[in-house]
Short mmCIF file of N, CA and C in Angstrom, two decimals:
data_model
loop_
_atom_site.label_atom_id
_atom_site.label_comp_id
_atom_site.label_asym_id
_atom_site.label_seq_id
_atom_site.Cartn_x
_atom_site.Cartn_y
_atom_site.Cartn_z
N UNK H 273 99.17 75.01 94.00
CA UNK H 273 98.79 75.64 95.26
C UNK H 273 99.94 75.49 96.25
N UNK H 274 100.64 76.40 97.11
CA UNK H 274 101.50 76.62 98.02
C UNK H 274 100.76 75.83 99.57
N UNK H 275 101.83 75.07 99.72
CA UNK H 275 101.48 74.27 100.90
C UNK H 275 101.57 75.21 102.31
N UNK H 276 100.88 75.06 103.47
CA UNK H 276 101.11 76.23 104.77
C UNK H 276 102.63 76.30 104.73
N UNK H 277 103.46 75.16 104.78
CA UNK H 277 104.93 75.11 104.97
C UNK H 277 105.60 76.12 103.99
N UNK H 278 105.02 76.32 102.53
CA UNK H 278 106.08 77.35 101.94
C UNK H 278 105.17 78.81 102.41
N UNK H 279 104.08 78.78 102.51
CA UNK H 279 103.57 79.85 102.62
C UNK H 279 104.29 80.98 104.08
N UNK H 280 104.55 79.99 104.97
CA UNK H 280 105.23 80.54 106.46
C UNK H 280 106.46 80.48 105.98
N UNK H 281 107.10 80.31 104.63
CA UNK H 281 108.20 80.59 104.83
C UNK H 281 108.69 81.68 103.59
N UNK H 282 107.09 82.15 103.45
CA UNK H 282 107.81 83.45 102.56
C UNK H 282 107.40 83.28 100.69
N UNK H 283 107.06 84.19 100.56
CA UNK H 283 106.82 84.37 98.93
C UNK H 283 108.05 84.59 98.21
N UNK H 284 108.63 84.04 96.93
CA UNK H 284 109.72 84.53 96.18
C UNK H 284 109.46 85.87 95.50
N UNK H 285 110.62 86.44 95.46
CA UNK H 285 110.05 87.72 94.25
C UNK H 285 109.55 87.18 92.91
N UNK H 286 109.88 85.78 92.58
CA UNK H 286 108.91 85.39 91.68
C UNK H 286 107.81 85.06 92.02
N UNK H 287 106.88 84.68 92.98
CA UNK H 287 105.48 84.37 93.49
C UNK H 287 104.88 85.99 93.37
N UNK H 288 105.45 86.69 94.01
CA UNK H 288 105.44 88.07 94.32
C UNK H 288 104.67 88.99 92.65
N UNK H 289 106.07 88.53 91.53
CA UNK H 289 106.15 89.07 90.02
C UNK H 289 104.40 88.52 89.06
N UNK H 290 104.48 87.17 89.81
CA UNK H 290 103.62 86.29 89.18
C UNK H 290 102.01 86.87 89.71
N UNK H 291 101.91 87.06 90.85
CA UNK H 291 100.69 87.53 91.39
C UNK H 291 100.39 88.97 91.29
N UNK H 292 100.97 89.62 91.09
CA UNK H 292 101.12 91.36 90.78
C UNK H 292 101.01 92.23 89.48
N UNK H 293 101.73 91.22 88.31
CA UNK H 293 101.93 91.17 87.40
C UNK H 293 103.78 92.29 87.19
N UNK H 294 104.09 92.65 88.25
CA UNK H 294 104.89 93.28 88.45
C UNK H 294 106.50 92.63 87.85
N UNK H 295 107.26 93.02 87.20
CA UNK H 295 108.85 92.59 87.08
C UNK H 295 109.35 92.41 88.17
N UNK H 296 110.22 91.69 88.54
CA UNK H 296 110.82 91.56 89.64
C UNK H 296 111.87 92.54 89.83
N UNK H 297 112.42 93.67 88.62
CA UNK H 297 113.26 94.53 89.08
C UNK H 297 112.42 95.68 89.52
N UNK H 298 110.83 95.58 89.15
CA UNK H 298 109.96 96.80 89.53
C UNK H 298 109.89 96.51 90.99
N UNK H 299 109.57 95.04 91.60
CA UNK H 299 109.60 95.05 92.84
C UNK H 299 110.92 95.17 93.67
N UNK H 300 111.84 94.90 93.15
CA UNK H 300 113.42 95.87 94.05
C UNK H 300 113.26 96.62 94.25
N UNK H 301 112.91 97.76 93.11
CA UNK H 301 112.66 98.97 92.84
C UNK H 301 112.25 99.86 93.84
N UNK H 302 110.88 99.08 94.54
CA UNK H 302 109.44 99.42 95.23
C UNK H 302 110.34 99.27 96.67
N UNK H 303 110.82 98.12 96.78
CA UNK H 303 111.59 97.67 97.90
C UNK H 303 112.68 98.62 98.38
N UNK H 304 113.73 99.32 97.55
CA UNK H 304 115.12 100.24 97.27
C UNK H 304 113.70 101.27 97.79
N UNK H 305 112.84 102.07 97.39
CA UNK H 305 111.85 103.20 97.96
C UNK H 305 111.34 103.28 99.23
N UNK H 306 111.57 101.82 100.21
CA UNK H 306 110.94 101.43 100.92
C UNK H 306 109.26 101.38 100.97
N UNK H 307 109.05 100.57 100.24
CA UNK H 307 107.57 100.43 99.99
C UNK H 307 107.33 98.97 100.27
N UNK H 308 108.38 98.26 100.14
CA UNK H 308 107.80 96.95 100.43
C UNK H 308 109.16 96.71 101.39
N UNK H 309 109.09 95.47 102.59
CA UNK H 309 109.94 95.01 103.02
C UNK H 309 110.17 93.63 103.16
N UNK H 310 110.82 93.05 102.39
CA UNK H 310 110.92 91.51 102.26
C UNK H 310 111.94 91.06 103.52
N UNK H 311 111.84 89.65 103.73
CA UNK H 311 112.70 89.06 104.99
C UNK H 311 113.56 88.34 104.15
N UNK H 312 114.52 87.79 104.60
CA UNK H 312 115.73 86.93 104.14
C UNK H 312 115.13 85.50 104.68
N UNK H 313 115.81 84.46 104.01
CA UNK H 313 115.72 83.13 104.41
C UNK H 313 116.91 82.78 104.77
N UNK H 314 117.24 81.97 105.36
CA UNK H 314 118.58 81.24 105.67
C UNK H 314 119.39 81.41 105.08
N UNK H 315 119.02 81.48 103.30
CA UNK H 315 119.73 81.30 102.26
C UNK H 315 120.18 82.76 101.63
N UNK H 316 119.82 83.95 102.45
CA UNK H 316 119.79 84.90 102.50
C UNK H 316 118.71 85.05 101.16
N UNK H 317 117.93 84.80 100.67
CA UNK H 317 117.04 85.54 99.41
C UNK H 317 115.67 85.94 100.00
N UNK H 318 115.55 86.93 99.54
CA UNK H 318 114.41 87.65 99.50
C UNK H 318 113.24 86.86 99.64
N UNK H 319 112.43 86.92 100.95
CA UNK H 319 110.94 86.51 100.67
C UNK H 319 109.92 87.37 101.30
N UNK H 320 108.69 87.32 100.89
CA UNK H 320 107.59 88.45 101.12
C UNK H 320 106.78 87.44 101.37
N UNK H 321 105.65 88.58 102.91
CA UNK H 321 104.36 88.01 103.19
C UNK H 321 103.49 88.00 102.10
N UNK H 322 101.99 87.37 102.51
CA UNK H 322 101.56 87.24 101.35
C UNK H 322 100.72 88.76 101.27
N UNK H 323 101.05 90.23 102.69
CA UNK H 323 100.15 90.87 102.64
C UNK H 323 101.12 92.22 101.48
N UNK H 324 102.24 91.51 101.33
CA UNK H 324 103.06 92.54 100.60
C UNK H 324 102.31 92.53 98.89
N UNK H 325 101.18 91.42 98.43
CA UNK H 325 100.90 91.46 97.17
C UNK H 325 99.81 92.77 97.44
N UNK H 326 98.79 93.48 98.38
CA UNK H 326 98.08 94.27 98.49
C UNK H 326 99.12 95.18 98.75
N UNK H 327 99.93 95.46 99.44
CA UNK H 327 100.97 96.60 98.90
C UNK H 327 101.25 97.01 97.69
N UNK H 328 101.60 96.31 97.24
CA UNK H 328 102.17 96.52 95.58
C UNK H 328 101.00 96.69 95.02
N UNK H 329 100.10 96.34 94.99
CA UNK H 329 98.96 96.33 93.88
C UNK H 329 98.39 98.14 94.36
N UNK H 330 98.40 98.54 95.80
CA UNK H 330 97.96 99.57 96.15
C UNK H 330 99.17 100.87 95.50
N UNK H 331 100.08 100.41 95.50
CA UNK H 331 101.42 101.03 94.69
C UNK H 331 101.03 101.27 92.85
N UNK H 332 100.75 99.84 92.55
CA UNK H 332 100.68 100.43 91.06
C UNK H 332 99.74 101.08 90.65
N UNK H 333 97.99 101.21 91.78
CA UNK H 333 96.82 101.61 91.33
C UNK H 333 96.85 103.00 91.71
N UNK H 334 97.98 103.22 93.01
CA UNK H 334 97.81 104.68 93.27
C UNK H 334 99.20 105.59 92.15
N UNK H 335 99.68 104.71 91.78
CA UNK H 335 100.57 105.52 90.81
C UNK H 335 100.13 105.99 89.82
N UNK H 336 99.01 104.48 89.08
CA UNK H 336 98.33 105.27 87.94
C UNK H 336 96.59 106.28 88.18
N UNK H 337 97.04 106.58 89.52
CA UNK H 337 95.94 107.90 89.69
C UNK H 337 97.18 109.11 89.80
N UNK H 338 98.35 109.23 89.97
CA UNK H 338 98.83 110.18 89.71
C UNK H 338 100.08 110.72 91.16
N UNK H 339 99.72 109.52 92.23
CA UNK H 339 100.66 110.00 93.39
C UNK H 339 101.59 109.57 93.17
N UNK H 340 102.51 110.17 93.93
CA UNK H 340 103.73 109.98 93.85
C UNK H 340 104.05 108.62 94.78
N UNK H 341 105.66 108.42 94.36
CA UNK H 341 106.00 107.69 95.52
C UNK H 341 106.48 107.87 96.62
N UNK H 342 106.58 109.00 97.16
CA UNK H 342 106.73 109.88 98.40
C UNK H 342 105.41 109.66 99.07
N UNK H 343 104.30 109.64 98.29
CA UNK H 343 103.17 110.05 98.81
C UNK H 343 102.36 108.70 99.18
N UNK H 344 102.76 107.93 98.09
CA UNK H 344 102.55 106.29 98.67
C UNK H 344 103.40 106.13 99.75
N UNK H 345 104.48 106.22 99.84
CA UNK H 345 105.21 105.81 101.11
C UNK H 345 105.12 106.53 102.37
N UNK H 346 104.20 107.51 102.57
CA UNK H 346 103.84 108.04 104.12
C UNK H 346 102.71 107.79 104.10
N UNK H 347 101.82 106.59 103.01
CA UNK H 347 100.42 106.36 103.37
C UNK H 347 100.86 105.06 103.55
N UNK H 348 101.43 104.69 103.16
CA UNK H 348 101.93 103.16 103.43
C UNK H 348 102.60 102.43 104.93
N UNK H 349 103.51 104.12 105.39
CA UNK H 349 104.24 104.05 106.65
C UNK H 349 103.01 103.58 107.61
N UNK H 350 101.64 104.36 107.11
CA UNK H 350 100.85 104.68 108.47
C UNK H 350 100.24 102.83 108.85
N UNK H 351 100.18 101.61 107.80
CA UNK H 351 99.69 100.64 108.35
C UNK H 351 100.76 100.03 109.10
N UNK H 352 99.85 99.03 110.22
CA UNK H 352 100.80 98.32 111.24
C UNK H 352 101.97 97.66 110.90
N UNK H 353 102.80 97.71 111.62
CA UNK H 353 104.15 96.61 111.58
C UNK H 353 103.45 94.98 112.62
N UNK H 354 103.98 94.17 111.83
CA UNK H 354 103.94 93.27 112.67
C UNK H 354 102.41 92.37 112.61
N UNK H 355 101.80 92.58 112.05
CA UNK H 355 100.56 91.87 111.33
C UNK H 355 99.96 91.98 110.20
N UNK H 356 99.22 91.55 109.37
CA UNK H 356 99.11 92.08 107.97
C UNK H 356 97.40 92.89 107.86
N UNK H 357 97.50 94.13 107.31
CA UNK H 357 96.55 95.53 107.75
C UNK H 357 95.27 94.93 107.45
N UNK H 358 94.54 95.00 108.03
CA UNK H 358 93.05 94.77 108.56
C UNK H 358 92.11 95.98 107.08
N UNK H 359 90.72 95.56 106.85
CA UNK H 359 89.97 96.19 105.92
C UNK H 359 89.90 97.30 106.24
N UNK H 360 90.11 97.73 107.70
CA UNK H 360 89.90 99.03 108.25
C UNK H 360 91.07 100.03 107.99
N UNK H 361 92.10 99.34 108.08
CA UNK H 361 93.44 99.89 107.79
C UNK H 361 93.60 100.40 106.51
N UNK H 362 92.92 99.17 105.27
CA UNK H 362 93.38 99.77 103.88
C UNK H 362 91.92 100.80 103.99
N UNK H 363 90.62 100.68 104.38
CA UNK H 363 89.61 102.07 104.85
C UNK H 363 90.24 103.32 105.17
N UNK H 364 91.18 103.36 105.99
CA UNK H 364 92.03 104.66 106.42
C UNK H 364 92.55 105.45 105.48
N UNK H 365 93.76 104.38 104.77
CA UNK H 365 94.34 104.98 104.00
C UNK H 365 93.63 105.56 102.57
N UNK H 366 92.65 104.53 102.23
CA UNK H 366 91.74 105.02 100.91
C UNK H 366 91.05 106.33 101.05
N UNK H 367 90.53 106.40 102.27
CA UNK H 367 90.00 108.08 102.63
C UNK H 367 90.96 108.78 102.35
N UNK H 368 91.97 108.95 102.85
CA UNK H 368 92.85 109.89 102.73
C UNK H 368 93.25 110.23 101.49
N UNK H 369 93.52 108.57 100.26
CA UNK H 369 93.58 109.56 99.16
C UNK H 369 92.13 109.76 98.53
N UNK H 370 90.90 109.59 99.13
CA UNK H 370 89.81 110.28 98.14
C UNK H 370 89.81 111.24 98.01
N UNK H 371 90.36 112.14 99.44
CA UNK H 371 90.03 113.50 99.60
C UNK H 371 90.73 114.21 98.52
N UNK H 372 91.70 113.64 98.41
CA UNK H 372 92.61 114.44 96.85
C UNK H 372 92.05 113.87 95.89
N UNK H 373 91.52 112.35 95.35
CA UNK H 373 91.30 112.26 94.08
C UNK H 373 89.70 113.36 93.75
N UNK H 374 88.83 113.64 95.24
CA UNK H 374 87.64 114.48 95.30
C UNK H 374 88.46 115.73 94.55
N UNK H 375 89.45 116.50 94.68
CA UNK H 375 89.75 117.49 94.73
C UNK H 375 90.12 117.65 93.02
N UNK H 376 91.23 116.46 93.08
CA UNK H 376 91.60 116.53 91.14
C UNK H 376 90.12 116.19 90.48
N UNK H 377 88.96 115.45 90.90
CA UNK H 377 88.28 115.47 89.84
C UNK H 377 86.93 116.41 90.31
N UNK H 378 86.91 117.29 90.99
CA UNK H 378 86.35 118.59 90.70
C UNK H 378 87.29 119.22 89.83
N UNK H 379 88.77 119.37 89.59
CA UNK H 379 89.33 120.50 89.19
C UNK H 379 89.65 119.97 87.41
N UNK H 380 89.54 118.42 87.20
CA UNK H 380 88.60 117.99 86.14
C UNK H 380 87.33 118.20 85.48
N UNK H 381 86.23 118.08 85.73
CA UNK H 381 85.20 118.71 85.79
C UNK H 381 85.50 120.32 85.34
N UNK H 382 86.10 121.26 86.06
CA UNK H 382 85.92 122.09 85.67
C UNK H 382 87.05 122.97 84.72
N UNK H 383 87.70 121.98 84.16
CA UNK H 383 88.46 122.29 82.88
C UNK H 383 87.63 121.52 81.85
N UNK H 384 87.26 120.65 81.74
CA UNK H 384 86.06 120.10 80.95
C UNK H 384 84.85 121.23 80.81
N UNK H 385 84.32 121.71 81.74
CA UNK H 385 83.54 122.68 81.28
C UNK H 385 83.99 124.03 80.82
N UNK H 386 85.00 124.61 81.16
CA UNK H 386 85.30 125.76 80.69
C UNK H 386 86.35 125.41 79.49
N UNK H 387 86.81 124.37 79.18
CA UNK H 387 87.96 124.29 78.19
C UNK H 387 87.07 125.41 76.71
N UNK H 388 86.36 125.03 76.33
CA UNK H 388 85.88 125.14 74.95
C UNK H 388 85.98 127.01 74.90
N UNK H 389 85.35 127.82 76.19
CA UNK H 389 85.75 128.93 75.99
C UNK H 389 86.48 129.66 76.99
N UNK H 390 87.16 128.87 78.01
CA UNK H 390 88.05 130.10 78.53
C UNK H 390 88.81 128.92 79.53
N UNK H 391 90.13 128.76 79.67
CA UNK H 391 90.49 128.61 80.34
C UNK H 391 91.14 128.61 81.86
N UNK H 392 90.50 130.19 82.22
CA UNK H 392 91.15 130.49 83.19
C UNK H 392 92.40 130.93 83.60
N UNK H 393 92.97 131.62 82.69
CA UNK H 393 94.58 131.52 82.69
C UNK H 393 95.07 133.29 83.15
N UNK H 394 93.52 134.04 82.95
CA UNK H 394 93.72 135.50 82.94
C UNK H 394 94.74 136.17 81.97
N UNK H 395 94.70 135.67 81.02
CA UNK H 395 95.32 136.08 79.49
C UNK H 395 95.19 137.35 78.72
N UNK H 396 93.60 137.57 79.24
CA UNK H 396 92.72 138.58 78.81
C UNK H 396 93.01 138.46 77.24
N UNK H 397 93.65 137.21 76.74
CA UNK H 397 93.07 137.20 75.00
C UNK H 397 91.59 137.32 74.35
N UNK H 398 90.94 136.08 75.42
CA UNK H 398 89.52 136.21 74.41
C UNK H 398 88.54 137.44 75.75
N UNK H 399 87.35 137.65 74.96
CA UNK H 399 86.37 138.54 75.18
C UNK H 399 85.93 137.92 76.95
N UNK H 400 85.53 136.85 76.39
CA UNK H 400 84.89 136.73 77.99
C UNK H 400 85.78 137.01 79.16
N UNK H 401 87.11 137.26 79.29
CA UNK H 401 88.40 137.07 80.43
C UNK H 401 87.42 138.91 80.69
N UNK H 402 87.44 139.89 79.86
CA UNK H 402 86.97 141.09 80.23
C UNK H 402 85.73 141.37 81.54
N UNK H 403 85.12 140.17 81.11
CA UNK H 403 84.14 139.31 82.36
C UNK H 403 84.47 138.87 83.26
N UNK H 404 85.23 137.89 83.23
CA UNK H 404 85.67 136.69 84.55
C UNK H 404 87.17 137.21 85.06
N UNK H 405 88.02 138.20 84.49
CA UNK H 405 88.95 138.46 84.61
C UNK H 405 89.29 140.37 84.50
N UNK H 406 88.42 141.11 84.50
CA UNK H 406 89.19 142.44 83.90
C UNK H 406 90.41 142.60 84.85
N UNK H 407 91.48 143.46 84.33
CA UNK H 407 91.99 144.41 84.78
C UNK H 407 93.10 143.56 85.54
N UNK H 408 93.21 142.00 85.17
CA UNK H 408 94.01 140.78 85.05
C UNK H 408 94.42 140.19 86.45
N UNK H 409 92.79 140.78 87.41
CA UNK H 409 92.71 140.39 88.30
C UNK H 409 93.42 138.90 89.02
N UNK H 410 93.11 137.71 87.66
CA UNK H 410 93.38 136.73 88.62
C UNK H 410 94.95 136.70 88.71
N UNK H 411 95.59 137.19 88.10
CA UNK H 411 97.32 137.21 88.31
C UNK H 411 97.38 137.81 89.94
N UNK H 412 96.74 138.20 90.69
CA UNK H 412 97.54 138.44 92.30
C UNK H 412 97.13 137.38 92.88
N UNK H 413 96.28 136.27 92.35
CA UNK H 413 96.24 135.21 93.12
C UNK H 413 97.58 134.21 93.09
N UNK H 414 97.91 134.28 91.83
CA UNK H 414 99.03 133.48 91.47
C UNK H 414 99.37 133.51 89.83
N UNK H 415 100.41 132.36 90.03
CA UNK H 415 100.57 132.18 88.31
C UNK H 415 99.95 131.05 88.30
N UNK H 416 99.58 130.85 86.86
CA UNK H 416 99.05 129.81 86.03
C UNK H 416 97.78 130.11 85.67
N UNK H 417 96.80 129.31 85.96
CA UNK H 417 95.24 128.89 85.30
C UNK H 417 94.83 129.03 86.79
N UNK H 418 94.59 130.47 87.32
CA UNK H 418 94.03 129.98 88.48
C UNK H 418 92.60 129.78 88.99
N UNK H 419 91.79 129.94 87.95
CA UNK H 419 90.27 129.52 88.44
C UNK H 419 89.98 128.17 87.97
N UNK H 420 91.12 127.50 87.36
CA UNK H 420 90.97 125.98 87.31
C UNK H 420 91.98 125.53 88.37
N UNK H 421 92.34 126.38 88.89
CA UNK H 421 93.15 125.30 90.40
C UNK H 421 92.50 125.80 91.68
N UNK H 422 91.35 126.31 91.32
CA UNK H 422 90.31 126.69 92.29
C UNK H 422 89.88 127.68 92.87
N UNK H 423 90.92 128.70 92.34
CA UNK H 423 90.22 129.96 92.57
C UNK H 423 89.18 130.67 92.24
N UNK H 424 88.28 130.97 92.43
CA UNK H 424 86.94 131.96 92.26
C UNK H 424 87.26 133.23 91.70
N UNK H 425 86.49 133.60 90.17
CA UNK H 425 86.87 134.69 89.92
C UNK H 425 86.35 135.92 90.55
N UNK H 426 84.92 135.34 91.58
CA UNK H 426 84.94 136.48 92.42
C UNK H 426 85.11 136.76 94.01
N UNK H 427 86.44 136.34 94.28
CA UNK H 427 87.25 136.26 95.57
C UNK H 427 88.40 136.92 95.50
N UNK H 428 88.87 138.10 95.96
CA UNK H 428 90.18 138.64 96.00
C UNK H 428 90.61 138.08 96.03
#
């Protein structure tokens, strides 16, 4: 157990590696992105609060939902400097990405249901596109699969 005395004086990137499960070149890494910001000691080495382990952990859980690290780092910008972020703070930022993970898993959902007979792609290969698609309507919406990125096949 870390006594108050090392604790006020900073986590190592090994305390950091050890509690995260993270490499310590993954946390440079995170650090070089500006995602985390460690302080120097006297000795000039790297040490981190202890609120930088909910950083990182919010880093590796939102990576493996699919954001980027651009996108972590202007949700990350938005908590306070200068104290370590309050339940309300990491509340803020979690809304913000539900509203997209709401969005990818409707647009889940509905490649799961249509996979088996139509993808949405306006191909007009199989029979049903003559239905949901004649006359290869959904191509002026865009390219790709566009009634699985949310377009309605009956919306201009």
């Amino acid at each position: 157990m870390k006594t108050k005395a090392l604790a006020r004086a900073g986590l190592t990137i090994g305390d950091i590696a050890e509690r995260t499960g993270l490499a310590p070149s993954a946390i440079r890494f995170y650090e070089e992105r500006g995602l985390v910001f460690p302080f120097r000691n006297a000795g000039g080495q790297r040490r981190y609060d202890r609120a930088d382990i909910r950083r990182l952990s919010f880093v590796m859980i939102s990576q493996g939902l699919g954001f980027s690290i651009e996108e972590i780092r202007a949700a990350l910008a938005t908590l306070p400097e200068g104290r370590t972020p309050t339940k309300r703070d990491w509340e803020r930022i979690s809304a913000r990405f539900r509203r997209d993970l709401d969005q990818r898993i409707a647009q889940m959902n509905a490649l799961r249901d249509k996979l088996d007979g139509c993808i949405g792609c306006g191909c007009l290969s199989l029979q049903n596109c003559k239905l949901y698609n004649p006359e290869d309507r959904a191509n002026r919406k865009g390219k790709g699969p566009r009634y699985l990125l949310g377009d309605s096949p009956d919306t201009p």
